Amino acid sequence: MASGSLKNMLSAAINKGVVESRARIFGHQLNPTGQQTPHKLLRMKLFGEKVAQWYPHDIKKDDPLVMARQEQERLSKLEMLKRRGKGPPKKGQGRRAAKRNK
């Protein structure tokens, strides 16, 4: 029985040495207890820059001429709607107020 125990101890020591050297060679993280660690997440590449590259730079926010032109277009459209009688109602004259007054 003593020889079997000695064999097991020797085999465990050799196995442990092999595992440690393999981890050192290939750059793996040793985890003998088997507990979950954040090492896998920390090893991953960050992908924030990749996502940001998909979206082009928004010129509307930087260029005041673009913003002024859009505002002018909005005002001219609103004026055209008002002339046709389709613009927004005056304050207190909307659909809600009409329901309340009935």
Short mmCIF file of N, CA and C in Angstrom, two decimals:
data_model
loop_
_atom_site.label_atom_id
_atom_site.label_comp_id
_atom_site.label_asym_id
_atom_site.label_seq_id
_atom_site.Cartn_x
_atom_site.Cartn_y
_atom_site.Cartn_z
N MET A 1 0.81 -1.19 0.00
CA MET A 1 0.00 0.00 0.00
C MET A 1 0.85 1.26 0.00
N ALA A 2 1.97 1.21 0.67
CA ALA A 2 2.83 2.38 0.76
C ALA A 2 3.38 2.74 -0.61
N SER A 3 3.63 1.74 -1.45
CA SER A 3 4.18 2.01 -2.77
C SER A 3 3.13 2.68 -3.65
N GLY A 4 1.85 2.29 -3.47
CA GLY A 4 0.76 2.92 -4.24
C GLY A 4 0.59 4.37 -3.87
N SER A 5 0.72 4.66 -2.59
CA SER A 5 0.60 6.03 -2.10
C SER A 5 1.76 6.88 -2.62
N LEU A 6 2.95 6.27 -2.62
CA LEU A 6 4.14 6.96 -3.12
C LEU A 6 3.99 7.27 -4.60
N LYS A 7 3.44 6.29 -5.34
CA LYS A 7 3.20 6.49 -6.77
C LYS A 7 2.24 7.65 -7.01
N ASN A 8 1.18 7.68 -6.23
CA ASN A 8 0.19 8.75 -6.38
C ASN A 8 0.79 10.11 -6.09
N MET A 9 1.60 10.18 -5.02
CA MET A 9 2.24 11.45 -4.68
C MET A 9 3.20 11.89 -5.76
N LEU A 10 3.98 10.94 -6.27
CA LEU A 10 4.94 11.24 -7.32
C LEU A 10 4.23 11.68 -8.59
N SER A 11 3.17 10.98 -8.93
CA SER A 11 2.39 11.31 -10.13
C SER A 11 1.75 12.70 -9.99
N ALA A 12 1.24 13.03 -8.81
CA ALA A 12 0.61 14.34 -8.58
C ALA A 12 1.66 15.45 -8.69
N ALA A 13 2.86 15.20 -8.14
CA ALA A 13 3.93 16.21 -8.20
C ALA A 13 4.37 16.44 -9.64
N ILE A 14 4.50 15.36 -10.40
CA ILE A 14 4.91 15.49 -11.80
C ILE A 14 3.83 16.23 -12.59
N ASN A 15 2.59 15.86 -12.35
CA ASN A 15 1.46 16.50 -13.05
C ASN A 15 1.41 17.99 -12.73
N LYS A 16 1.64 18.33 -11.46
CA LYS A 16 1.63 19.73 -11.05
C LYS A 16 2.76 20.51 -11.73
N GLY A 17 3.92 19.89 -11.81
CA GLY A 17 5.06 20.53 -12.46
C GLY A 17 4.80 20.74 -13.94
N VAL A 18 4.20 19.76 -14.59
CA VAL A 18 3.89 19.87 -16.02
C VAL A 18 2.88 20.99 -16.25
N VAL A 19 1.85 21.04 -15.39
CA VAL A 19 0.81 22.07 -15.53
C VAL A 19 1.41 23.46 -15.36
N GLU A 20 2.28 23.60 -14.36
CA GLU A 20 2.90 24.92 -14.11
C GLU A 20 3.80 25.34 -15.27
N SER A 21 4.60 24.40 -15.77
CA SER A 21 5.49 24.76 -16.87
C SER A 21 4.70 25.07 -18.14
N ARG A 22 3.61 24.32 -18.37
CA ARG A 22 2.76 24.58 -19.55
C ARG A 22 2.16 25.99 -19.45
N ALA A 23 1.72 26.35 -18.25
CA ALA A 23 1.14 27.68 -18.06
C ALA A 23 2.18 28.78 -18.30
N ARG A 24 3.40 28.53 -17.82
CA ARG A 24 4.46 29.51 -18.02
C ARG A 24 4.81 29.67 -19.50
N ILE A 25 4.89 28.54 -20.21
CA ILE A 25 5.29 28.57 -21.62
C ILE A 25 4.23 29.24 -22.49
N PHE A 26 2.99 28.85 -22.31
CA PHE A 26 1.93 29.36 -23.18
C PHE A 26 1.24 30.61 -22.65
N GLY A 27 1.66 31.10 -21.49
CA GLY A 27 1.11 32.34 -20.97
C GLY A 27 -0.30 32.20 -20.41
N HIS A 28 -0.63 30.97 -19.95
CA HIS A 28 -1.95 30.76 -19.35
C HIS A 28 -1.93 31.14 -17.88
N GLN A 29 -3.12 31.40 -17.36
CA GLN A 29 -3.27 31.73 -15.95
C GLN A 29 -3.52 30.44 -15.18
N LEU A 30 -2.75 30.21 -14.13
CA LEU A 30 -2.91 28.99 -13.34
C LEU A 30 -4.05 29.17 -12.35
N ASN A 31 -4.96 28.22 -12.31
CA ASN A 31 -6.10 28.29 -11.40
C ASN A 31 -6.33 26.91 -10.80
N PRO A 32 -5.53 26.51 -9.80
CA PRO A 32 -5.65 25.16 -9.25
C PRO A 32 -6.95 24.92 -8.50
N THR A 33 -7.57 25.96 -7.94
CA THR A 33 -8.81 25.77 -7.17
C THR A 33 -10.03 25.69 -8.08
N GLY A 34 -9.93 26.18 -9.30
CA GLY A 34 -11.04 26.11 -10.24
C GLY A 34 -12.08 27.19 -10.02
N GLN A 35 -11.77 28.21 -9.24
CA GLN A 35 -12.72 29.30 -9.01
C GLN A 35 -12.76 30.22 -10.22
N GLN A 36 -13.91 30.88 -10.38
CA GLN A 36 -14.04 31.81 -11.50
C GLN A 36 -13.22 33.07 -11.21
N THR A 37 -12.49 33.52 -12.21
CA THR A 37 -11.71 34.74 -12.07
C THR A 37 -12.02 35.66 -13.23
N PRO A 38 -11.81 36.96 -13.08
CA PRO A 38 -12.08 37.89 -14.18
C PRO A 38 -10.96 37.94 -15.21
N HIS A 39 -10.01 37.01 -15.13
CA HIS A 39 -8.85 37.06 -16.02
C HIS A 39 -9.27 36.99 -17.49
N LYS A 40 -10.26 36.17 -17.80
CA LYS A 40 -10.70 36.03 -19.19
C LYS A 40 -11.26 37.35 -19.72
N LEU A 41 -12.04 38.03 -18.88
CA LEU A 41 -12.60 39.32 -19.30
C LEU A 41 -11.52 40.38 -19.45
N LEU A 42 -10.58 40.39 -18.52
CA LEU A 42 -9.52 41.39 -18.57
C LEU A 42 -8.58 41.17 -19.74
N ARG A 43 -8.48 39.92 -20.21
CA ARG A 43 -7.59 39.59 -21.32
C ARG A 43 -8.18 40.01 -22.67
N MET A 44 -9.52 40.15 -22.71
CA MET A 44 -10.17 40.48 -23.98
C MET A 44 -9.77 41.87 -24.46
N LYS A 45 -9.76 42.06 -25.77
CA LYS A 45 -9.44 43.36 -26.34
C LYS A 45 -10.62 44.30 -26.12
N LEU A 46 -10.32 45.57 -25.94
CA LEU A 46 -11.38 46.56 -25.78
C LEU A 46 -11.97 46.87 -27.15
N PHE A 47 -13.30 46.99 -27.22
CA PHE A 47 -13.91 47.19 -28.53
C PHE A 47 -14.63 48.53 -28.64
N GLY A 48 -14.39 49.45 -27.73
CA GLY A 48 -15.02 50.76 -27.79
C GLY A 48 -14.57 51.57 -29.01
N GLU A 49 -13.30 51.50 -29.31
CA GLU A 49 -12.77 52.24 -30.46
C GLU A 49 -13.33 51.69 -31.76
N LYS A 50 -13.48 50.37 -31.86
CA LYS A 50 -14.02 49.74 -33.07
C LYS A 50 -15.45 50.22 -33.30
N VAL A 51 -16.23 50.27 -32.24
CA VAL A 51 -17.63 50.71 -32.36
C VAL A 51 -17.68 52.17 -32.76
N ALA A 52 -16.81 52.98 -32.19
CA ALA A 52 -16.80 54.41 -32.50
C ALA A 52 -16.42 54.67 -33.96
N GLN A 53 -15.63 53.80 -34.56
CA GLN A 53 -15.24 53.98 -35.95
C GLN A 53 -16.40 53.77 -36.91
N TRP A 54 -17.41 53.02 -36.51
CA TRP A 54 -18.56 52.77 -37.38
C TRP A 54 -19.37 54.03 -37.61
N TYR A 55 -19.40 54.92 -36.62
CA TYR A 55 -20.23 56.11 -36.71
C TYR A 55 -19.39 57.29 -37.18
N PRO A 56 -19.79 57.93 -38.26
CA PRO A 56 -19.01 59.07 -38.75
C PRO A 56 -19.16 60.27 -37.82
N HIS A 57 -18.22 61.17 -37.94
CA HIS A 57 -18.25 62.39 -37.14
C HIS A 57 -19.45 63.23 -37.57
N ASP A 58 -20.22 63.72 -36.61
CA ASP A 58 -21.43 64.48 -36.91
C ASP A 58 -21.08 65.93 -37.19
N ILE A 59 -21.17 66.33 -38.47
CA ILE A 59 -20.80 67.69 -38.87
C ILE A 59 -21.87 68.70 -38.45
N LYS A 60 -23.10 68.24 -38.25
CA LYS A 60 -24.20 69.15 -37.92
C LYS A 60 -23.94 69.89 -36.61
N LYS A 61 -23.33 69.21 -35.65
CA LYS A 61 -23.12 69.82 -34.34
C LYS A 61 -21.97 70.82 -34.35
N ASP A 62 -21.05 70.68 -35.28
CA ASP A 62 -19.87 71.55 -35.31
C ASP A 62 -20.06 72.78 -36.20
N ASP A 63 -20.79 72.63 -37.29
CA ASP A 63 -20.89 73.70 -38.27
C ASP A 63 -22.14 74.56 -38.02
N PRO A 64 -21.97 75.82 -37.64
CA PRO A 64 -23.15 76.67 -37.37
C PRO A 64 -23.94 76.99 -38.65
N LEU A 65 -23.28 76.94 -39.81
CA LEU A 65 -24.00 77.22 -41.05
C LEU A 65 -25.02 76.14 -41.35
N VAL A 66 -24.65 74.90 -41.09
CA VAL A 66 -25.58 73.78 -41.31
C VAL A 66 -26.77 73.91 -40.38
N MET A 67 -26.50 74.24 -39.12
CA MET A 67 -27.58 74.38 -38.14
C MET A 67 -28.49 75.55 -38.52
N ALA A 68 -27.92 76.66 -38.98
CA ALA A 68 -28.72 77.83 -39.36
C ALA A 68 -29.60 77.49 -40.56
N ARG A 69 -29.08 76.74 -41.51
CA ARG A 69 -29.85 76.38 -42.69
C ARG A 69 -31.02 75.46 -42.31
N GLN A 70 -30.76 74.50 -41.43
CA GLN A 70 -31.83 73.61 -40.99
C GLN A 70 -32.92 74.38 -40.24
N GLU A 71 -32.51 75.31 -39.42
CA GLU A 71 -33.49 76.12 -38.67
C GLU A 71 -34.31 76.98 -39.63
N GLN A 72 -33.65 77.52 -40.66
CA GLN A 72 -34.36 78.33 -41.66
C GLN A 72 -35.38 77.47 -42.42
N GLU A 73 -34.99 76.26 -42.78
CA GLU A 73 -35.91 75.35 -43.46
C GLU A 73 -37.11 75.02 -42.58
N ARG A 74 -36.85 74.80 -41.29
CA ARG A 74 -37.93 74.49 -40.36
C ARG A 74 -38.91 75.64 -40.23
N LEU A 75 -38.37 76.85 -40.13
CA LEU A 75 -39.24 78.03 -39.99
C LEU A 75 -40.05 78.27 -41.26
N SER A 76 -39.43 78.08 -42.43
CA SER A 76 -40.17 78.30 -43.67
C SER A 76 -41.28 77.25 -43.84
N LYS A 77 -41.02 76.04 -43.44
CA LYS A 77 -42.05 75.00 -43.51
C LYS A 77 -43.20 75.31 -42.56
N LEU A 78 -42.86 75.78 -41.36
CA LEU A 78 -43.88 76.13 -40.38
C LEU A 78 -44.74 77.29 -40.88
N GLU A 79 -44.09 78.26 -41.51
CA GLU A 79 -44.83 79.41 -42.06
C GLU A 79 -45.79 78.96 -43.16
N MET A 80 -45.33 78.05 -44.03
CA MET A 80 -46.18 77.54 -45.11
C MET A 80 -47.39 76.80 -44.53
N LEU A 81 -47.18 76.02 -43.49
CA LEU A 81 -48.28 75.30 -42.85
C LEU A 81 -49.27 76.27 -42.21
N LYS A 82 -48.76 77.33 -41.60
CA LYS A 82 -49.64 78.33 -40.97
C LYS A 82 -50.53 79.01 -42.01
N ARG A 83 -49.95 79.32 -43.18
CA ARG A 83 -50.73 79.97 -44.23
C ARG A 83 -51.87 79.08 -44.71
N ARG A 84 -51.64 77.76 -44.70
CA ARG A 84 -52.68 76.82 -45.11
C ARG A 84 -53.65 76.49 -43.98
N GLY A 85 -53.36 77.01 -42.78
CA GLY A 85 -54.23 76.73 -41.63
C GLY A 85 -53.93 75.41 -40.96
N LYS A 86 -52.75 74.86 -41.19
CA LYS A 86 -52.40 73.56 -40.63
C LYS A 86 -51.32 73.68 -39.55
N GLY A 87 -51.00 74.85 -39.12
CA GLY A 87 -49.95 75.05 -38.12
C GLY A 87 -50.42 74.67 -36.73
N PRO A 88 -49.54 74.77 -35.75
CA PRO A 88 -49.93 74.44 -34.38
C PRO A 88 -50.93 75.46 -33.83
N PRO A 89 -51.87 75.02 -32.99
CA PRO A 89 -52.86 75.95 -32.44
C PRO A 89 -52.24 76.88 -31.40
N LYS A 90 -52.94 77.98 -31.10
CA LYS A 90 -52.47 78.89 -30.07
C LYS A 90 -52.57 78.19 -28.72
N LYS A 91 -51.86 78.73 -27.76
CA LYS A 91 -51.82 78.13 -26.44
C LYS A 91 -53.23 78.14 -25.83
N GLY A 92 -53.67 76.98 -25.38
CA GLY A 92 -55.01 76.89 -24.78
C GLY A 92 -56.12 76.66 -25.79
N GLN A 93 -55.79 76.52 -27.06
CA GLN A 93 -56.81 76.33 -28.09
C GLN A 93 -56.72 74.93 -28.72
N GLY A 94 -55.94 74.03 -28.13
CA GLY A 94 -55.71 72.72 -28.72
C GLY A 94 -56.88 71.76 -28.54
N ARG A 95 -56.66 70.53 -28.90
CA ARG A 95 -57.69 69.50 -28.88
C ARG A 95 -58.14 69.20 -27.44
N ARG A 96 -57.20 69.21 -26.53
CA ARG A 96 -57.53 68.96 -25.14
C ARG A 96 -58.47 70.01 -24.58
N ALA A 97 -58.17 71.28 -24.90
CA ALA A 97 -59.01 72.36 -24.40
C ALA A 97 -60.40 72.29 -25.03
N ALA A 98 -60.47 71.88 -26.28
CA ALA A 98 -61.77 71.76 -26.94
C ALA A 98 -62.60 70.68 -26.28
N LYS A 99 -61.98 69.59 -25.84
CA LYS A 99 -62.70 68.52 -25.16
C LYS A 99 -63.24 68.99 -23.81
N ARG A 100 -62.43 69.78 -23.11
CA ARG A 100 -62.81 70.24 -21.77
C ARG A 100 -63.97 71.23 -21.84
N ASN A 101 -64.02 72.04 -22.90
CA ASN A 101 -65.04 73.09 -23.01
C ASN A 101 -66.39 72.55 -23.44
N LYS A 102 -66.48 71.34 -23.91
CA LYS A 102 -67.77 70.80 -24.38
C LYS A 102 -68.70 70.46 -23.26
#
